[in-house]
Amino acid sequence: MEKILIAGPASQILGIRIAEDLGIDSINTEGKKFPDGENYIRINIENETLIAGKEVIIVQSMGPSASADQNARLMELFMMIDSVKRMGAEKIIVVAPYLAYARQDKIFRPGESQFANAVINMLNYFGIDELYSVDIHAPIILNECTCKAINIDSMKLLADYIKARGATDIVVVAPDKGAIERSNAFATHFGEDIPVEVFEKKRDVKTGEIQMSGSSNLNEKDVVIADDIIATGGTMATATKIARESGARKIFAVATHALLLQQAKYRIIKAGADEIIGTDSIDNEVCKVSLAKIIADYLK
Ligand code: R5P
């Protein structure tokens, strides 16, 4: 079946790179907000038969940015799916490296919504054929998918980047218990027997305030602090400060989805990180590692 790729507004460069790797055409979109706040999106084609009967790959990450929040990105994704369905796409594949609401996978306080599952159910409703996400916060939510759903692991790519930056004598730090599994897997990409230090993080579920404690044994080590998301930078900055006080030589603050909200960049660098490293899941100044090839490999 012939394939075509639609680069959603949040993933225009990543979309083009994936299409190039696959050797297929890509189309972009045009979007706006109506005066009443509703989203509008149009796939940039003059002839709808371009979509009919094809396998359509829609690439749309959903991190918030200055131009749109994650609600808008999610809505745009639904609209693009709706649009290609109407135009007769034979197969619809969604690539959503950062899936909005993935962190709302648990109930912490009575009365909350487990909205991560609801997002998956909405995708089920739209009737897509395959879903690909990257280092999703809680991979278990993909079990809700009625179609094929894959969580792509970007850890090797990030580790290769850090090795190329000359890191030696590495210790991987998991900034909280939720990051242990990911950090253990991450460590294997740096070599055998790379130590993993797990920091203890407590977040006040009402105020969001963080308390953290961790190792004092990082003297002269190159420390890689690995998380799935940097949002406000509170987690990463606190872990960085502990690592710096523990005598770390270099500190790499690494996240697949570096949203860098509010003062995140400032907080992390001020706390003592040498470099912040993210992927092009989020198209910003720290996206130093491209996910294009690994995603294309899954789509081949
Ligand atoms: C939480 O469990 C996540 O893995 C991240 O640690 C969290 O989203 C980071 O948020 P922030 O940067 O606001 O501390």
Coordinates of C-alpha atoms and ligand atoms in Angstrom, one line a residue:
M1 CA 0.0 0.0 0.0
E2 CA 1.3 3.4 -0.8
K3 CA 2.3 5.5 2.2
I4 CA 2.1 9.2 2.8
L5 CA 3.1 11.2 5.9
I6 CA 1.4 14.2 7.5
A7 CA 3.6 16.3 9.6
G8 CA 1.4 17.8 12.3
P9 CA 1.9 21.4 13.5
A10 CA 3.9 20.3 16.5
S11 CA 6.2 17.9 14.6
Q12 CA 7.0 19.5 11.3
I13 CA 10.8 18.9 11.3
L14 CA 10.5 15.4 12.8
G15 CA 7.8 14.6 10.3
I16 CA 9.9 15.6 7.3
R17 CA 12.9 13.6 8.7
I18 CA 10.8 10.5 9.2
A19 CA 9.4 10.8 5.7
E20 CA 12.9 11.2 4.2
D21 CA 14.1 8.1 6.0
L22 CA 11.1 6.2 4.7
G23 CA 11.5 7.6 1.2
I24 CA 7.9 8.8 1.1
D25 CA 6.2 12.2 0.5
S26 CA 5.2 14.4 3.4
I27 CA 2.5 17.0 3.6
N28 CA 2.3 19.8 6.2
T29 CA -0.8 21.4 7.7
E30 CA -2.1 24.8 8.3
G31 CA -3.8 25.7 11.5
K32 CA -5.3 28.6 13.5
K33 CA -7.5 29.3 16.3
F34 CA -10.9 30.8 15.7
P35 CA -11.8 33.9 17.7
D36 CA -13.9 31.8 20.0
G37 CA -10.9 29.6 20.8
E38 CA -11.8 26.6 18.7
N39 CA -9.0 24.9 16.8
Y40 CA -8.9 24.7 13.0
I41 CA -6.6 22.5 11.0
R42 CA -6.3 21.8 7.3
I43 CA -4.1 19.2 5.6
N44 CA -2.3 21.2 3.0
I45 CA -3.5 19.5 -0.2
E46 CA -5.6 20.6 -3.1
N47 CA -6.7 17.1 -4.2
E48 CA -8.3 14.8 -1.6
T49 CA -7.6 11.7 -3.8
L50 CA -4.0 12.0 -2.6
I51 CA -5.1 10.4 0.7
A52 CA -7.7 7.9 -0.5
G53 CA -6.6 4.3 -0.3
K54 CA -3.2 5.1 1.3
E55 CA -1.5 4.3 4.5
V56 CA -1.4 7.6 6.2
I57 CA 1.2 8.3 8.9
I58 CA 0.3 11.3 11.1
V59 CA 3.2 12.6 13.2
Q60 CA 2.1 14.9 16.1
S61 CA 3.9 15.2 19.4
M62 CA 1.8 17.0 22.0
G63 CA 4.1 19.0 24.2
P64 CA 3.0 22.5 25.2
S65 CA 4.9 25.4 23.6
A66 CA 4.6 29.1 23.2
S67 CA 2.4 28.6 20.1
A68 CA 0.0 25.9 21.4
D69 CA -0.8 24.0 24.6
Q70 CA -1.3 20.2 24.8
N71 CA -5.0 20.5 24.6
A72 CA -4.7 22.2 21.2
R73 CA -2.2 19.6 20.0
L74 CA -4.5 16.8 21.1
M75 CA -7.4 18.4 19.4
E76 CA -5.4 18.9 16.2
L77 CA -4.5 15.2 16.2
F78 CA -8.1 14.2 16.5
M79 CA -9.0 16.6 13.7
M80 CA -6.2 15.3 11.4
I81 CA -7.4 11.7 12.0
D82 CA -11.0 12.7 11.3
S83 CA -9.9 14.5 8.2
V84 CA -7.9 11.6 6.6
K85 CA -10.7 9.2 7.5
R86 CA -13.2 11.3 5.7
M87 CA -10.8 11.4 2.7
G88 CA -10.7 7.6 2.6
A89 CA -7.3 6.7 4.1
E90 CA -7.0 2.9 4.1
K91 CA -4.8 2.7 7.1
I92 CA -4.1 5.3 9.8
I93 CA -0.9 5.3 11.8
V94 CA -0.4 7.8 14.6
V95 CA 3.1 8.7 15.8
A96 CA 2.8 10.7 19.0
P97 CA 6.2 10.8 20.7
Y98 CA 4.9 12.8 23.6
L99 CA 1.4 11.8 24.4
A100 CA -0.6 14.5 26.2
Y101 CA -2.0 13.6 29.6
A102 CA 0.3 10.5 29.9
R103 CA 1.2 11.5 33.4
Q104 CA -2.4 11.4 34.6
D105 CA -2.3 7.6 34.7
K106 CA -3.1 7.2 38.4
I107 CA -5.6 8.5 40.9
F108 CA -3.7 10.3 43.6
R109 CA -6.6 12.1 45.3
P110 CA -10.3 11.3 45.4
G111 CA -12.4 12.8 42.7
E112 CA -9.6 12.9 40.0
S113 CA -9.8 11.7 36.4
Q114 CA -7.5 9.0 35.1
F115 CA -7.3 10.9 31.9
A116 CA -4.4 9.1 30.3
N117 CA -6.7 6.2 29.8
A118 CA -9.4 8.5 28.4
V119 CA -7.0 9.8 25.8
I120 CA -6.3 6.3 24.6
N121 CA -10.0 5.6 24.5
M122 CA -10.6 8.6 22.4
L123 CA -8.0 7.4 20.0
N124 CA -9.8 4.0 20.0
Y125 CA -13.0 5.8 19.2
F126 CA -11.4 7.5 16.1
G127 CA -10.4 4.1 14.9
I128 CA -6.7 4.3 14.2
D129 CA -4.7 1.2 13.1
E130 CA -1.4 1.7 14.9
L131 CA -0.1 4.0 17.6
Y132 CA 3.6 4.8 18.3
S133 CA 4.8 6.8 21.3
V134 CA 8.3 7.2 22.8
D135 CA 9.3 6.6 26.4
I136 CA 5.7 7.1 27.5
H137 CA 5.4 7.9 31.2
A138 CA 3.4 4.8 32.1
P139 CA 3.6 2.2 29.2
I140 CA 0.8 0.3 30.9
I141 CA -1.8 2.7 29.5
L142 CA -1.0 1.5 26.0
N143 CA -2.8 -1.8 27.0
E144 CA -6.0 0.2 26.7
C145 CA -5.4 0.5 23.0
T146 CA -7.6 -1.6 20.8
C147 CA -5.0 -1.3 18.0
K148 CA -1.3 -2.2 17.8
A149 CA 0.5 0.2 20.2
I150 CA 4.2 0.5 20.6
N151 CA 6.3 2.4 23.1
I152 CA 9.6 3.2 21.4
D153 CA 12.7 3.3 23.6
S154 CA 15.0 6.3 22.9
M155 CA 17.6 5.4 25.6
K156 CA 20.3 4.1 23.3
L157 CA 20.2 7.2 21.1
L158 CA 20.5 9.4 24.2
A159 CA 23.3 7.3 25.6
D160 CA 25.2 7.4 22.3
Y161 CA 25.0 11.2 22.3
I162 CA 26.4 11.4 25.9
K163 CA 29.2 9.0 25.1
A164 CA 30.1 11.2 22.1
R165 CA 30.3 14.2 24.5
G166 CA 33.2 12.4 26.2
A167 CA 31.5 11.2 29.4
T168 CA 33.6 8.7 31.4
D169 CA 33.3 7.0 34.8
I170 CA 29.6 7.3 34.5
V171 CA 26.9 7.0 37.2
V172 CA 23.3 7.0 36.1
V173 CA 20.9 8.7 38.5
A174 CA 17.2 7.9 38.7
P175 CA 15.6 11.0 40.2
D176 CA 12.7 9.0 41.6
K177 CA 11.5 5.5 42.0
G178 CA 9.4 5.7 38.9
A179 CA 12.5 6.2 36.9
I180 CA 14.3 3.1 38.2
E181 CA 13.4 0.7 35.4
R182 CA 14.2 3.2 32.7
S183 CA 17.5 4.2 34.4
N184 CA 18.6 0.6 34.7
A185 CA 17.9 0.0 31.1
F186 CA 19.7 3.3 30.2
A187 CA 22.8 2.3 32.2
T188 CA 23.3 -0.8 30.1
H189 CA 23.9 1.4 27.0
F190 CA 27.0 2.9 28.7
G191 CA 28.6 -0.4 29.3
E192 CA 28.7 -3.3 31.8
D193 CA 28.2 -2.7 35.5
I194 CA 27.4 1.0 35.2
P195 CA 26.1 2.0 38.7
V196 CA 22.6 3.4 39.0
E197 CA 21.8 5.6 42.0
V198 CA 18.2 6.0 43.0
F199 CA 17.2 9.3 44.6
E200 CA 14.2 9.4 46.9
K201 CA 11.6 12.0 45.7
K202 CA 8.4 13.0 47.5
R203 CA 6.0 15.4 45.7
D204 CA 3.2 17.0 47.7
V205 CA 0.1 16.0 45.8
K206 CA -1.6 19.3 46.7
T207 CA 1.2 21.8 46.2
G208 CA 3.5 19.9 43.8
E209 CA 6.4 20.8 46.0
I210 CA 9.4 18.4 45.8
Q211 CA 11.6 16.9 48.5
M212 CA 14.5 14.8 47.5
S213 CA 17.4 12.9 49.0
G214 CA 20.2 10.9 47.4
S215 CA 23.7 9.7 47.3
S216 CA 26.7 11.6 48.6
N217 CA 29.0 9.3 46.7
L218 CA 29.3 10.9 43.2
N219 CA 32.8 12.3 43.7
E220 CA 34.6 12.9 40.4
K221 CA 31.9 10.9 38.5
D222 CA 30.2 12.0 35.3
V223 CA 26.6 11.9 36.3
V224 CA 23.7 11.3 33.9
I225 CA 20.3 12.1 35.4
A226 CA 17.7 10.5 33.3
D227 CA 14.0 11.2 33.3
D228 CA 11.2 10.8 30.8
I229 CA 10.0 14.4 31.1
I230 CA 11.4 17.7 32.2
A231 CA 8.4 19.9 32.9
T232 CA 9.0 22.7 35.3
G233 CA 12.5 21.4 35.9
G234 CA 11.9 20.9 39.7
T235 CA 12.8 17.2 39.7
M236 CA 15.9 17.7 37.5
A237 CA 17.1 20.8 39.2
T238 CA 16.8 19.2 42.7
A239 CA 18.6 16.0 41.5
T240 CA 21.3 18.1 39.9
K241 CA 21.9 20.1 43.1
I242 CA 22.3 16.9 45.1
A243 CA 24.7 15.5 42.5
R244 CA 26.7 18.7 42.4
E245 CA 26.9 18.7 46.2
S246 CA 28.1 15.1 46.1
G247 CA 31.1 16.1 44.0
A248 CA 30.0 15.1 40.5
R249 CA 32.5 16.1 37.8
K250 CA 30.0 16.6 35.0
I251 CA 26.2 16.5 35.1
F252 CA 24.1 15.7 32.0
A253 CA 20.4 16.4 32.6
V254 CA 18.7 14.1 30.1
A255 CA 15.0 13.7 29.2
T256 CA 13.2 12.3 26.2
H257 CA 10.6 15.0 26.4
A258 CA 12.3 18.2 27.6
L259 CA 9.2 20.5 27.8
L260 CA 11.3 23.1 29.7
L261 CA 8.3 25.0 31.1
Q262 CA 8.6 28.2 33.1
Q263 CA 12.1 28.6 34.5
A264 CA 13.2 25.0 33.9
K265 CA 16.3 25.8 31.9
Y266 CA 17.5 28.4 34.3
R267 CA 16.8 26.2 37.4
I268 CA 18.6 23.2 36.0
I269 CA 21.7 25.1 34.8
K270 CA 21.8 27.2 38.0
A271 CA 21.7 24.0 40.1
G272 CA 24.9 22.9 38.3
A273 CA 24.1 20.9 35.2
D274 CA 26.6 21.1 32.4
E275 CA 24.1 20.3 29.7
I276 CA 20.4 19.7 29.1
I277 CA 19.7 17.0 26.5
G278 CA 16.4 16.2 24.9
T279 CA 15.1 14.7 21.7
D280 CA 13.1 16.2 18.8
S281 CA 9.9 14.9 20.4
I282 CA 9.9 18.5 21.6
D283 CA 11.2 20.9 19.0
N284 CA 13.2 23.3 21.1
E285 CA 16.8 24.4 21.7
V286 CA 17.8 21.3 23.7
C287 CA 16.6 18.7 21.1
K288 CA 20.0 17.4 20.3
V289 CA 19.0 13.8 19.5
S290 CA 16.6 13.0 16.6
L291 CA 14.1 10.2 17.0
A292 CA 13.4 10.2 13.2
K293 CA 15.5 7.1 12.3
I294 CA 14.3 4.9 15.2
I295 CA 10.7 5.8 14.5
A296 CA 11.2 5.2 10.7
D297 CA 12.7 1.8 11.5
Y298 CA 9.5 0.8 13.3
L299 CA 7.4 2.0 10.5
K300 CA 9.3 0.1 7.8
Ligands
R5P1 C1 7.3 12.3 37.0 O1 7.0 11.2 37.5 C2 8.0 12.4 35.7 O2 8.7 11.3 35.4 C3 9.0 13.6 35.8 O3 9.9 13.4 36.8 C4 8.2 14.9 36.0 O4 7.2 15.0 35.1 C5 9.1 16.1 36.0 O5 8.3 17.2 36.3 P1 9.0 18.6 36.8 O6 10.1 18.9 35.8 O7 8.0 19.6 36.8 O8 9.6 18.3 38.1

